[in-house]
């Protein structure tokens, strides 16, 4: 297995590219940076992500440009360097197709990848060496990829602290259409029904609708590129959803309600299909609700108490409550530990309910 | 304004009814309980929510039974007592219609209401006097409701620590179709597309799809009742969504992408329409990301540090990360305070990025 010894060239010093540079520098690897925007190179360089590239030879190129420019940037990297070329783009088939068409003799040196990490902010200033810590990172090697080239990209994933998931390029695009692009579009459709609704109707909004619509706040210009670049897989899922929506309409209209119950049960099964934390099987969890005054230090006191009690908190939700200076904090913990946590917090005078 | 002096009769001692009983007892008000399930009465009574009802006269009846039985239970309460009758059901027009049809001479004593509170758990054991703290609580008085009867229900809302939102019954049903029932059904449709997907596809699931689908895990038997009882409003919204889905399909297929950008922008506008915490205008917030080792006490240490730094945390998300013992914790804070928090946490050796 070839060692990732560097140098690495990062093409595109936005959030993802700069974060890769920072992670590589943290690992002691030499990093060169390039970007159409010289200002971004200076910023990324100032943050310690590497130095400007002037044609030096490199072992690995990481292309981190927006979806619309992926194909051309990968081809340019294959032509101008002799290193293995990977990218961190959200879609994998379309850039591969472009490389195959424009530079079939170079395509074997290209191994696509896609870290499932991001931020509502963009640009090098939002970057961090720890952006990828613990995140899934798809690696889309192909039958014609050499074991050495594949291993080099796997080593990049490991260096960034991420978890490699190996999939074919088309398979990857189908997977993200289902787990990312469709959810984004449906969140957008639901959110779109809120724009323009009367304020006293929206006042009834609870945590549910906030959760369902949260990702719809993402940058339309970026998502427009991502979804267009994965058009075929997204359209096929939209057709599937349109069919189920029509079934759903019939089920809601049907006095018998059996079909509606089946559709709702399908949804329950779907939520259970999402893998649990740490990639393992989902551990049964339970929620504890605690009333917490909404001023600095109170959450700290709650978590300090939970920490002393020695129960690991799997997840936290804070309820957005209108008009009251008290928040409901939901602590999600392993089921077997929930009773102990609830009792112990009550003993410490927290208003708890399970 | 009439004082809520009690006694109160709670009909249906599940999660909501028992919680109302506990809140009333906390306020020193006498509470009677009734339920078709005697076991539930004993449990609720044992929790301190009141005592079993044996026909004693009451000032106010709170009907807290499942949607399918609301109408009949409200009619029975109007016939068997002389008090004002309210209910805590998820839909308001259908039970009102049943009361009007069966007991037109008694309908003026009925004032519907609907607290936006619940839990993934049900039954009296999940109840809490603080369940309604800070939650919106719709009160659906009508033109023929007397000011005294309306005030009594408003006093109940206040006693429970909730925030009254006054709407007409039909208006309420339209509002919850939009802010609750449609999001639930769409979450269910998205989740339904995950059931049966290959495991290595689902391994790419990030926080986005988890958020979008979370509420789809709710009890199908209950949601089937809720949605069926609000059939007209839900069907009208489903038709609206089907139309927009068809527009969306066209927009994704269209190489120009302008229409797709517009649909995504409509979603962004919708997320901004949801009122902020405390019912006021949305304050600008910003997220800080902190890498936190996944064992007891580390979150506590983070929150203790944030508390000492004196920045109020508006919301928290913990990233479910596969395969790694480190979590990314997202702290959402007021924008103006984000820089100070990030710098101060870094000074305390946390791996932070904004």
PDB file of C-alpha atoms in Angstrom, chain B residues 178-292:
ATOM      1  CA  UNK B 178     -49.642  23.164   6.693  1.00  0.00           C
ATOM      2  CA  UNK B 179     -47.349  23.215   9.734  1.00  0.00           C
ATOM      3  CA  UNK B 180     -47.825  19.668  10.985  1.00  0.00           C
ATOM      4  CA  UNK B 181     -49.819  17.203   8.860  1.00  0.00           C
ATOM      5  CA  UNK B 182     -48.218  17.942   5.484  1.00  0.00           C
ATOM      6  CA  UNK B 183     -44.658  17.927   6.944  1.00  0.00           C
ATOM      7  CA  UNK B 184     -45.461  14.585   8.587  1.00  0.00           C
ATOM      8  CA  UNK B 185     -46.720  13.039   5.356  1.00  0.00           C
ATOM      9  CA  UNK B 186     -43.779  14.352   3.310  1.00  0.00           C
ATOM     10  CA  UNK B 187     -41.304  13.108   5.926  1.00  0.00           C
ATOM     11  CA  UNK B 188     -43.027   9.756   5.646  1.00  0.00           C
ATOM     12  CA  UNK B 189     -42.728   9.752   1.833  1.00  0.00           C
ATOM     13  CA  UNK B 190     -38.996  10.560   1.997  1.00  0.00           C
ATOM     14  CA  UNK B 191     -38.409   7.968   4.719  1.00  0.00           C
ATOM     15  CA  UNK B 192     -40.361   5.426   2.695  1.00  0.00           C
ATOM     16  CA  UNK B 193     -37.776   5.782  -0.085  1.00  0.00           C
ATOM     17  CA  UNK B 194     -35.066   4.648   2.390  1.00  0.00           C
ATOM     18  CA  UNK B 195     -36.734   1.430   3.501  1.00  0.00           C
ATOM     19  CA  UNK B 196     -35.158  -1.297   1.423  1.00  0.00           C
ATOM     20  CA  UNK B 197     -32.251   0.802   0.078  1.00  0.00           C
ATOM     21  CA  UNK B 198     -28.856  -0.970   0.220  1.00  0.00           C
ATOM     22  CA  UNK B 199     -26.933  -0.496   3.461  1.00  0.00           C
ATOM     23  CA  UNK B 200     -23.890   1.058   1.797  1.00  0.00           C
ATOM     24  CA  UNK B 201     -26.165   3.642   0.182  1.00  0.00           C
ATOM     25  CA  UNK B 202     -27.722   4.461   3.540  1.00  0.00           C
ATOM     26  CA  UNK B 203     -24.224   4.740   5.042  1.00  0.00           C
ATOM     27  CA  UNK B 204     -23.994   8.079   3.218  1.00  0.00           C
ATOM     28  CA  UNK B 205     -26.880   9.462   5.312  1.00  0.00           C
ATOM     29  CA  UNK B 206     -25.998  12.763   6.920  1.00  0.00           C
ATOM     30  CA  UNK B 207     -27.806  14.990   9.398  1.00  0.00           C
ATOM     31  CA  UNK B 208     -30.030  16.407   6.633  1.00  0.00           C
ATOM     32  CA  UNK B 209     -31.954  13.235   5.855  1.00  0.00           C
ATOM     33  CA  UNK B 210     -32.168  12.396   9.546  1.00  0.00           C
ATOM     34  CA  UNK B 211     -33.804  15.753  10.269  1.00  0.00           C
ATOM     35  CA  UNK B 212     -36.166  15.562   7.295  1.00  0.00           C
ATOM     36  CA  UNK B 213     -37.434  12.102   8.251  1.00  0.00           C
ATOM     37  CA  UNK B 214     -37.400  12.229  12.083  1.00  0.00           C
ATOM     38  CA  UNK B 215     -41.121  12.860  12.616  1.00  0.00           C
ATOM     39  CA  UNK B 216     -42.038  10.029  10.247  1.00  0.00           C
ATOM     40  CA  UNK B 217     -41.203   7.695  13.158  1.00  0.00           C
ATOM     41  CA  UNK B 218     -44.442   8.755  14.923  1.00  0.00           C
ATOM     42  CA  UNK B 219     -47.188   6.223  15.735  1.00  0.00           C
ATOM     43  CA  UNK B 220     -49.027   5.366  12.463  1.00  0.00           C
ATOM     44  CA  UNK B 221     -52.257   4.509  14.294  1.00  0.00           C
ATOM     45  CA  UNK B 222     -52.470   7.973  15.855  1.00  0.00           C
ATOM     46  CA  UNK B 223     -51.406   9.864  12.725  1.00  0.00           C
ATOM     47  CA  UNK B 224     -53.891   7.921  10.637  1.00  0.00           C
ATOM     48  CA  UNK B 225     -56.661   9.297  12.892  1.00  0.00           C
ATOM     49  CA  UNK B 226     -55.304  12.845  12.904  1.00  0.00           C
ATOM     50  CA  UNK B 227     -54.896  13.058   9.143  1.00  0.00           C
ATOM     51  CA  UNK B 228     -58.208  11.400   8.353  1.00  0.00           C
ATOM     52  CA  UNK B 229     -59.988  13.828  10.670  1.00  0.00           C
ATOM     53  CA  UNK B 230     -58.451  16.765   8.760  1.00  0.00           C
ATOM     54  CA  UNK B 231     -59.013  15.177   5.351  1.00  0.00           C
ATOM     55  CA  UNK B 232     -60.256  18.241   3.445  1.00  0.00           C
ATOM     56  CA  UNK B 233     -57.433  20.589   4.456  1.00  0.00           C
ATOM     57  CA  UNK B 234     -54.783  17.888   3.958  1.00  0.00           C
ATOM     58  CA  UNK B 235     -56.092  16.899   0.514  1.00  0.00           C
ATOM     59  CA  UNK B 236     -56.082  20.507  -0.614  1.00  0.00           C
ATOM     60  CA  UNK B 237     -52.429  20.872   0.451  1.00  0.00           C
ATOM     61  CA  UNK B 238     -51.482  17.529  -1.125  1.00  0.00           C
ATOM     62  CA  UNK B 239     -52.928  18.796  -4.399  1.00  0.00           C
ATOM     63  CA  UNK B 240     -50.861  21.972  -4.058  1.00  0.00           C
ATOM     64  CA  UNK B 241     -47.749  19.862  -3.408  1.00  0.00           C
ATOM     65  CA  UNK B 242     -48.503  17.536  -6.324  1.00  0.00           C
ATOM     66  CA  UNK B 243     -48.672  20.580  -8.580  1.00  0.00           C
ATOM     67  CA  UNK B 244     -45.380  21.940  -7.276  1.00  0.00           C
ATOM     68  CA  UNK B 245     -43.794  18.481  -7.519  1.00  0.00           C
ATOM     69  CA  UNK B 246     -44.751  18.377 -11.170  1.00  0.00           C
ATOM     70  CA  UNK B 247     -43.255  21.884 -11.613  1.00  0.00           C
ATOM     71  CA  UNK B 248     -40.162  20.637  -9.807  1.00  0.00           C
ATOM     72  CA  UNK B 249     -39.854  17.638 -12.088  1.00  0.00           C
ATOM     73  CA  UNK B 250     -39.997  19.952 -15.074  1.00  0.00           C
ATOM     74  CA  UNK B 251     -37.482  22.304 -13.475  1.00  0.00           C
ATOM     75  CA  UNK B 252     -34.973  19.512 -12.770  1.00  0.00           C
ATOM     76  CA  UNK B 253     -35.306  18.240 -16.331  1.00  0.00           C
ATOM     77  CA  UNK B 254     -34.917  21.737 -17.803  1.00  0.00           C
ATOM     78  CA  UNK B 255     -31.304  22.478 -18.851  1.00  0.00           C
ATOM     79  CA  UNK B 256     -31.806  26.209 -18.158  1.00  0.00           C
ATOM     80  CA  UNK B 257     -32.052  25.680 -14.361  1.00  0.00           C
ATOM     81  CA  UNK B 258     -33.793  29.021 -13.796  1.00  0.00           C
ATOM     82  CA  UNK B 259     -37.029  27.391 -12.673  1.00  0.00           C
ATOM     83  CA  UNK B 260     -35.130  25.043 -10.340  1.00  0.00           C
ATOM     84  CA  UNK B 261     -33.384  28.022  -8.760  1.00  0.00           C
ATOM     85  CA  UNK B 262     -36.748  29.699  -8.211  1.00  0.00           C
ATOM     86  CA  UNK B 263     -38.232  26.627  -6.541  1.00  0.00           C
ATOM     87  CA  UNK B 264     -35.199  26.310  -4.263  1.00  0.00           C
ATOM     88  CA  UNK B 265     -35.427  30.031  -3.418  1.00  0.00           C
ATOM     89  CA  UNK B 266     -39.105  29.561  -2.520  1.00  0.00           C
ATOM     90  CA  UNK B 267     -37.946  26.912  -0.022  1.00  0.00           C
ATOM     91  CA  UNK B 268     -35.380  29.279   1.481  1.00  0.00           C
ATOM     92  CA  UNK B 269     -38.094  31.925   1.908  1.00  0.00           C
ATOM     93  CA  UNK B 270     -40.307  29.332   3.598  1.00  0.00           C
ATOM     94  CA  UNK B 271     -37.667  28.416   6.185  1.00  0.00           C
ATOM     95  CA  UNK B 272     -37.361  32.119   7.023  1.00  0.00           C
ATOM     96  CA  UNK B 273     -41.126  32.450   7.491  1.00  0.00           C
ATOM     97  CA  UNK B 274     -41.139  30.176  10.559  1.00  0.00           C
ATOM     98  CA  UNK B 275     -41.222  32.428  13.624  1.00  0.00           C
ATOM     99  CA  UNK B 276     -38.099  32.532  15.790  1.00  0.00           C
ATOM    100  CA  UNK B 277     -37.749  31.571  19.409  1.00  0.00           C
ATOM    101  CA  UNK B 278     -39.945  33.427  21.870  1.00  0.00           C
ATOM    102  CA  UNK B 279     -42.375  34.344  19.084  1.00  0.00           C
ATOM    103  CA  UNK B 280     -40.321  37.419  18.198  1.00  0.00           C
ATOM    104  CA  UNK B 281     -38.604  38.133  14.912  1.00  0.00           C
ATOM    105  CA  UNK B 282     -35.835  35.698  14.064  1.00  0.00           C
ATOM    106  CA  UNK B 283     -32.529  36.922  15.498  1.00  0.00           C
ATOM    107  CA  UNK B 284     -29.574  36.255  13.210  1.00  0.00           C
ATOM    108  CA  UNK B 285     -27.690  33.249  14.496  1.00  0.00           C
ATOM    109  CA  UNK B 286     -24.466  31.571  13.569  1.00  0.00           C
ATOM    110  CA  UNK B 287     -23.137  28.072  14.086  1.00  0.00           C
ATOM    111  CA  UNK B 288     -19.899  27.119  15.764  1.00  0.00           C
ATOM    112  CA  UNK B 289     -18.681  23.555  15.264  1.00  0.00           C
ATOM    113  CA  UNK B 290     -16.698  21.813  17.967  1.00  0.00           C
ATOM    114  CA  UNK B 291     -15.123  18.344  17.813  1.00  0.00           C
ATOM    115  CA  UNK B 292     -16.075  16.512  21.016  1.00  0.00           C
TER     116      UNK B 292
END
